mmCIF file of N, CA and C in Angstrom:
data_model
loop_
_atom_site.group_PDB
_atom_site.id
_atom_site.type_symbol
_atom_site.label_atom_id
_atom_site.label_comp_id
_atom_site.label_asym_id
_atom_site.label_seq_id
_atom_site.Cartn_x
_atom_site.Cartn_y
_atom_site.Cartn_z
ATOM 1 N N MET K 512 -40.430 12.885 -34.665
ATOM 2 C CA MET K 512 -39.574 13.793 -33.995
ATOM 3 C C MET K 512 -39.691 13.597 -32.417
ATOM 4 N N ALA K 513 -40.878 13.253 -31.926
ATOM 5 C CA ALA K 513 -41.106 13.018 -30.565
ATOM 6 C C ALA K 513 -40.447 11.632 -30.186
ATOM 7 N N MET K 514 -40.387 10.659 -31.088
ATOM 8 C CA MET K 514 -39.781 9.433 -30.801
ATOM 9 C C MET K 514 -38.239 9.638 -30.628
ATOM 10 N N MET K 515 -37.704 10.471 -31.451
ATOM 11 C CA MET K 515 -36.228 10.661 -31.378
ATOM 12 C C MET K 515 -35.874 11.352 -29.950
ATOM 13 N N LYS K 516 -36.804 12.336 -29.582
ATOM 14 C CA LYS K 516 -36.493 13.011 -28.348
ATOM 15 C C LYS K 516 -36.599 11.914 -27.180
ATOM 16 N N PHE K 517 -37.623 11.061 -27.265
ATOM 17 C CA PHE K 517 -37.849 10.043 -26.207
ATOM 18 C C PHE K 517 -36.577 9.148 -26.163
ATOM 19 N N MET K 518 -36.090 8.715 -27.323
ATOM 20 C CA MET K 518 -34.910 7.845 -27.340
ATOM 21 C C MET K 518 -33.662 8.554 -26.778
ATOM 22 N N ASN K 519 -33.425 9.807 -27.126
ATOM 23 C CA ASN K 519 -32.368 10.604 -26.538
ATOM 24 C C ASN K 519 -32.364 10.631 -25.004
ATOM 25 N N TYR K 520 -33.583 10.817 -24.517
ATOM 26 C CA TYR K 520 -33.747 10.872 -23.030
ATOM 27 C C TYR K 520 -33.525 9.511 -22.459
ATOM 28 N N LEU K 521 -34.013 8.399 -23.152
ATOM 29 C CA LEU K 521 -33.849 7.171 -22.683
ATOM 30 C C LEU K 521 -32.310 6.799 -22.615
ATOM 31 N N LEU K 522 -31.666 7.054 -23.732
ATOM 32 C CA LEU K 522 -30.137 6.786 -23.732
ATOM 33 C C LEU K 522 -29.403 7.628 -22.723
ATOM 34 N N LEU K 523 -29.789 8.837 -22.526
ATOM 35 C CA LEU K 523 -29.192 9.596 -21.513
ATOM 36 C C LEU K 523 -29.425 9.095 -20.150
ATOM 37 N N GLY K 524 -30.555 8.661 -19.867
ATOM 38 C CA GLY K 524 -30.893 7.915 -18.546
ATOM 39 C C GLY K 524 -30.106 6.733 -18.424
ATOM 40 N N LEU K 525 -29.941 5.867 -19.463
ATOM 41 C CA LEU K 525 -29.058 4.696 -19.380
ATOM 42 C C LEU K 525 -27.632 4.991 -19.073
ATOM 43 N N VAL K 526 -27.098 5.998 -19.722
ATOM 44 C CA VAL K 526 -25.700 6.398 -19.479
ATOM 45 C C VAL K 526 -25.535 6.880 -18.038
ATOM 46 N N VAL K 527 -26.478 7.674 -17.460
ATOM 47 C CA VAL K 527 -26.399 8.062 -16.042
ATOM 48 C C VAL K 527 -26.445 6.859 -15.151
ATOM 49 N N PHE K 528 -27.377 6.034 -15.421
ATOM 50 C CA PHE K 528 -27.514 4.772 -14.566
ATOM 51 C C PHE K 528 -26.349 4.000 -14.641
ATOM 52 N N THR K 529 -25.721 3.743 -15.792
ATOM 53 C CA THR K 529 -24.481 2.982 -15.897
ATOM 54 C C THR K 529 -23.317 3.624 -15.153
ATOM 55 N N ALA K 530 -23.282 4.991 -15.272
ATOM 56 C CA ALA K 530 -22.159 5.681 -14.545
ATOM 57 C C ALA K 530 -22.300 5.470 -13.033
ATOM 58 N N LEU K 531 -23.554 5.622 -12.514
ATOM 59 C CA LEU K 531 -23.836 5.450 -11.090
ATOM 60 C C LEU K 531 -23.531 3.990 -10.625
ATOM 61 N N LEU K 532 -23.852 3.050 -11.464
ATOM 62 C CA LEU K 532 -23.622 1.733 -11.184
ATOM 63 C C LEU K 532 -22.144 1.416 -11.015
ATOM 64 N N VAL K 533 -21.397 1.854 -11.976
ATOM 65 C CA VAL K 533 -19.945 1.604 -11.977
ATOM 66 C C VAL K 533 -19.318 2.335 -10.704
ATOM 67 N N TRP K 534 -19.735 3.554 -10.463
ATOM 68 C CA TRP K 534 -19.256 4.284 -9.359
ATOM 69 C C TRP K 534 -19.548 3.491 -8.033
ATOM 70 N N SER K 535 -20.740 3.111 -7.895
ATOM 71 C CA SER K 535 -21.164 2.418 -6.730
ATOM 72 C C SER K 535 -20.442 0.981 -6.447
ATOM 73 N N ARG K 536 -20.142 0.333 -7.583
ATOM 74 C CA ARG K 536 -19.379 -0.948 -7.434
ATOM 75 C C ARG K 536 -17.963 -0.622 -7.027
ATOM 76 N N ASN K 537 -17.254 0.468 -7.635
ATOM 77 C CA ASN K 537 -15.935 0.773 -7.274
ATOM 78 C C ASN K 537 -15.856 1.232 -5.804
ATOM 79 N N TRP K 538 -16.865 1.991 -5.270
ATOM 80 C CA TRP K 538 -16.895 2.475 -3.904
ATOM 81 C C TRP K 538 -17.042 1.212 -3.069
ATOM 82 N N LYS K 539 -17.865 0.238 -3.366
ATOM 83 C CA LYS K 539 -18.031 -0.893 -2.478
ATOM 84 C C LYS K 539 -16.763 -1.724 -2.466
ATOM 85 N N ARG K 540 -16.016 -1.804 -3.550
ATOM 86 C CA ARG K 540 -14.832 -2.627 -3.645
ATOM 87 C C ARG K 540 -13.736 -1.890 -2.750
ATOM 88 N N LYS K 541 -13.722 -0.532 -2.829
ATOM 89 C CA LYS K 541 -12.762 0.123 -1.977
ATOM 90 C C LYS K 541 -13.116 -0.108 -0.481
ATOM 91 N N GLN K 542 -14.346 -0.028 -0.216
ATOM 92 C CA GLN K 542 -14.788 -0.210 1.181
ATOM 93 C C GLN K 542 -14.407 -1.630 1.713
ATOM 94 N N ALA K 543 -14.524 -2.671 0.820
ATOM 95 C CA ALA K 543 -14.211 -4.029 1.252
ATOM 96 C C ALA K 543 -12.767 -4.045 1.391
ATOM 97 N N TYR K 544 -11.984 -3.515 0.603
ATOM 98 C CA TYR K 544 -10.476 -3.604 0.707
ATOM 99 C C TYR K 544 -10.081 -2.863 2.069
ATOM 100 N N TYR K 545 -10.706 -1.692 2.385
ATOM 101 C CA TYR K 545 -10.455 -0.928 3.636
ATOM 102 C C TYR K 545 -10.803 -1.947 4.776
ATOM 103 N N GLU K 546 -11.863 -2.580 4.797
ATOM 104 C CA GLU K 546 -12.291 -3.450 5.869
ATOM 105 C C GLU K 546 -11.335 -4.558 6.000
ATOM 106 N N LYS K 547 -10.823 -5.112 4.878
ATOM 107 C CA LYS K 547 -9.807 -6.260 4.976
ATOM 108 C C LYS K 547 -8.557 -5.722 5.587
ATOM 109 N N ILE K 548 -8.156 -4.447 5.396
ATOM 110 C CA ILE K 548 -6.904 -3.993 5.875
ATOM 111 C C ILE K 548 -7.161 -3.714 7.401
ATOM 112 N N ARG K 549 -8.322 -3.139 7.717
ATOM 113 C CA ARG K 549 -8.591 -2.773 9.093
ATOM 114 C C ARG K 549 -8.725 -3.970 9.972
ATOM 115 N N SER K 550 -9.143 -5.117 9.423
ATOM 116 C CA SER K 550 -9.460 -6.267 10.262
ATOM 117 C C SER K 550 -8.088 -7.022 10.516
ATOM 118 N N ASN K 551 -6.960 -6.682 9.953
ATOM 119 C CA ASN K 551 -5.833 -7.456 10.129
ATOM 120 C C ASN K 551 -4.973 -6.834 11.200
ATOM 121 N N PRO K 552 -4.732 -7.563 12.273
ATOM 122 C CA PRO K 552 -3.989 -6.930 13.350
ATOM 123 C C PRO K 552 -2.518 -6.504 13.019
ATOM 124 N N ASP K 553 -1.898 -7.207 12.068
ATOM 125 C CA ASP K 553 -0.613 -6.774 11.648
ATOM 126 C C ASP K 553 -0.565 -5.453 10.977
ATOM 127 N N ASN K 554 -1.679 -5.123 10.327
ATOM 128 C CA ASN K 554 -1.745 -3.693 9.740
ATOM 129 C C ASN K 554 -1.901 -2.678 10.787
ATOM 130 N N LEU K 555 -2.708 -2.963 11.728
ATOM 131 C CA LEU K 555 -2.833 -2.010 12.820
ATOM 132 C C LEU K 555 -1.620 -1.900 13.685
ATOM 133 N N LYS K 556 -0.859 -2.979 13.807
ATOM 134 C CA LYS K 556 0.378 -2.825 14.419
ATOM 135 C C LYS K 556 1.362 -1.928 13.746
ATOM 136 N N TRP K 557 1.369 -2.122 12.321
ATOM 137 C CA TRP K 557 2.210 -1.241 11.543
ATOM 138 C C TRP K 557 1.890 0.237 11.652
ATOM 139 N N VAL K 558 0.598 0.522 11.704
ATOM 140 C CA VAL K 558 0.130 1.902 11.909
ATOM 141 C C VAL K 558 0.601 2.389 13.231
ATOM 142 N N GLY K 559 0.463 1.671 14.224
ATOM 143 C CA GLY K 559 0.914 2.048 15.596
ATOM 144 C C GLY K 559 2.393 2.328 15.648
ATOM 145 N N GLU K 560 3.254 1.544 14.999
ATOM 146 C CA GLU K 560 4.611 1.652 15.039
ATOM 147 C C GLU K 560 5.141 2.787 14.241
ATOM 148 N N ASN K 561 4.347 3.297 13.231
ATOM 149 C CA ASN K 561 4.825 4.308 12.233
ATOM 150 C C ASN K 561 4.180 5.574 12.408
ATOM 151 N N LEU K 562 3.319 5.837 13.389
ATOM 152 C CA LEU K 562 2.768 7.140 13.563
ATOM 153 C C LEU K 562 3.827 8.112 14.118
ATOM 154 N N THR K 563 3.906 9.271 13.484
ATOM 155 C CA THR K 563 4.958 10.284 13.929
ATOM 156 C C THR K 563 4.333 11.402 14.768
ATOM 157 N N GLY K 564 2.947 11.511 14.797
ATOM 158 C CA GLY K 564 2.360 12.594 15.419
ATOM 159 C C GLY K 564 1.991 13.729 14.577
ATOM 160 N N THR K 565 2.505 13.816 13.453
ATOM 161 C CA THR K 565 2.233 14.782 12.384
ATOM 162 C C THR K 565 1.203 14.146 11.520
ATOM 163 N N GLU K 566 -0.042 14.811 11.566
ATOM 164 C CA GLU K 566 -1.189 14.201 10.904
ATOM 165 C C GLU K 566 -0.956 14.022 9.369
ATOM 166 N N ILE K 567 -0.449 15.012 8.717
ATOM 167 C CA ILE K 567 -0.380 14.921 7.174
ATOM 168 C C ILE K 567 0.606 13.844 6.817
ATOM 169 N N LYS K 568 1.822 13.766 7.636
ATOM 170 C CA LYS K 568 2.790 12.751 7.348
ATOM 171 C C LYS K 568 2.191 11.342 7.548
ATOM 172 N N ASP K 569 1.510 11.239 8.667
ATOM 173 C CA ASP K 569 0.882 9.897 9.039
ATOM 174 C C ASP K 569 -0.123 9.428 7.925
ATOM 175 N N ILE K 570 -0.996 10.429 7.552
ATOM 176 C CA ILE K 570 -1.942 10.068 6.458
ATOM 177 C C ILE K 570 -1.287 9.615 5.160
ATOM 178 N N LYS K 571 -0.343 10.386 4.849
ATOM 179 C CA LYS K 571 0.418 9.975 3.564
ATOM 180 C C LYS K 571 1.136 8.671 3.699
ATOM 181 N N ALA K 572 1.774 8.399 4.845
ATOM 182 C CA ALA K 572 2.406 7.128 5.048
ATOM 183 C C ALA K 572 1.532 5.889 4.999
ATOM 184 N N VAL K 573 0.389 6.030 5.630
ATOM 185 C CA VAL K 573 -0.626 5.025 5.676
ATOM 186 C C VAL K 573 -1.228 4.854 4.231
ATOM 187 N N SER K 574 -1.448 5.891 3.569
ATOM 188 C CA SER K 574 -1.991 5.895 2.281
ATOM 189 C C SER K 574 -1.082 5.187 1.331
ATOM 190 N N ASP K 575 0.224 5.556 1.335
ATOM 191 C CA ASP K 575 1.168 4.969 0.475
ATOM 192 C C ASP K 575 1.428 3.454 0.855
ATOM 193 N N ARG K 576 1.449 3.122 2.040
ATOM 194 C CA ARG K 576 1.746 1.724 2.510
ATOM 195 C C ARG K 576 0.625 0.719 2.084
ATOM 196 N N PHE K 577 -0.644 1.197 2.230
ATOM 197 C CA PHE K 577 -1.719 0.235 1.933
ATOM 198 C C PHE K 577 -2.487 0.599 0.716
ATOM 199 N N GLY K 578 -2.125 1.687 -0.051
ATOM 200 C CA GLY K 578 -2.777 1.988 -1.273
ATOM 201 C C GLY K 578 -4.197 2.489 -1.110
ATOM 202 N N LEU K 579 -4.399 3.191 -0.032
ATOM 203 C CA LEU K 579 -5.726 3.698 0.354
ATOM 204 C C LEU K 579 -5.823 5.243 -0.125
ATOM 205 N N PRO K 580 -7.057 5.667 -0.400
ATOM 206 C CA PRO K 580 -7.277 7.062 -0.603
ATOM 207 C C PRO K 580 -7.085 7.773 0.837
ATOM 208 N N MET K 581 -6.717 9.066 0.763
ATOM 209 C CA MET K 581 -6.380 9.831 1.983
ATOM 210 C C MET K 581 -7.430 9.701 3.053
ATOM 211 N N LEU K 582 -8.750 9.824 2.553
ATOM 212 C CA LEU K 582 -9.889 9.724 3.590
ATOM 213 C C LEU K 582 -9.855 8.455 4.335
ATOM 214 N N GLN K 583 -9.671 7.334 3.600
ATOM 215 C CA GLN K 583 -9.661 6.046 4.306
ATOM 216 C C GLN K 583 -8.420 5.844 5.136
ATOM 217 N N ALA K 584 -7.340 6.375 4.735
ATOM 218 C CA ALA K 584 -6.089 6.321 5.545
ATOM 219 C C ALA K 584 -6.339 7.121 6.828
ATOM 220 N N LYS K 585 -7.002 8.208 6.767
ATOM 221 C CA LYS K 585 -7.343 9.019 8.014
ATOM 222 C C LYS K 585 -8.278 8.209 8.845
ATOM 223 N N GLN K 586 -9.273 7.514 8.278
ATOM 224 C CA GLN K 586 -10.236 6.661 9.019
ATOM 225 C C GLN K 586 -9.461 5.494 9.708
ATOM 226 N N LEU K 587 -8.507 4.923 9.050
ATOM 227 C CA LEU K 587 -7.717 3.885 9.586
ATOM 228 C C LEU K 587 -6.886 4.343 10.799
ATOM 229 N N ILE K 588 -6.317 5.515 10.737
ATOM 230 C CA ILE K 588 -5.595 6.036 11.849
ATOM 231 C C ILE K 588 -6.506 6.419 12.983
ATOM 232 N N ASP K 589 -7.701 6.872 12.743
ATOM 233 C CA ASP K 589 -8.639 7.133 13.788
ATOM 234 C C ASP K 589 -9.126 5.865 14.392
ATOM 235 N N PHE K 590 -9.301 4.852 13.665
ATOM 236 C CA PHE K 590 -9.801 3.576 14.182
ATOM 237 C C PHE K 590 -8.736 3.003 15.054
ATOM 238 N N TYR K 591 -7.520 3.074 14.676
ATOM 239 C CA TYR K 591 -6.353 2.592 15.588
ATOM 240 C C TYR K 591 -6.307 3.297 16.799
ATOM 241 N N GLN K 592 -6.407 4.716 16.765
ATOM 242 C CA GLN K 592 -6.246 5.525 17.983
ATOM 243 C C GLN K 592 -7.490 5.256 18.864
ATOM 244 N N GLN K 593 -8.674 5.007 18.430
ATOM 245 C CA GLN K 593 -9.809 4.707 19.200
ATOM 246 C C GLN K 593 -9.600 3.310 19.917
ATOM 247 N N ASN K 594 -9.103 2.357 19.247
ATOM 248 C CA ASN K 594 -8.899 1.061 19.749
ATOM 249 C C ASN K 594 -7.623 0.744 20.637
ATOM 250 N N LYS K 595 -6.757 1.602 20.623
ATOM 251 C CA LYS K 595 -5.580 1.424 21.418
ATOM 252 C C LYS K 595 -5.832 1.664 22.843
ATOM 253 N N LYS K 596 -6.936 2.425 23.127
ATOM 254 C CA LYS K 596 -7.185 2.855 24.510
ATOM 255 C C LYS K 596 -7.789 1.778 25.313
#
């Protein structure tokens, strides 16, 4: 009985570890894609030309254009606004 309990905990630990590993790799891949978009001057030019001044519309437009999550779209807009000065 103790061996079965140990095996259940071990399997549960492996499932949690695997889930965290997959999540981490997906997050790193999204960050790499964001960095690739951010480093391209044409993309920043597009962001500058298509900002409307309405934050929600701008975030949605950038998100749709580049396929980014809303948080990273907001970060891209903020990055553009910081660097245009």
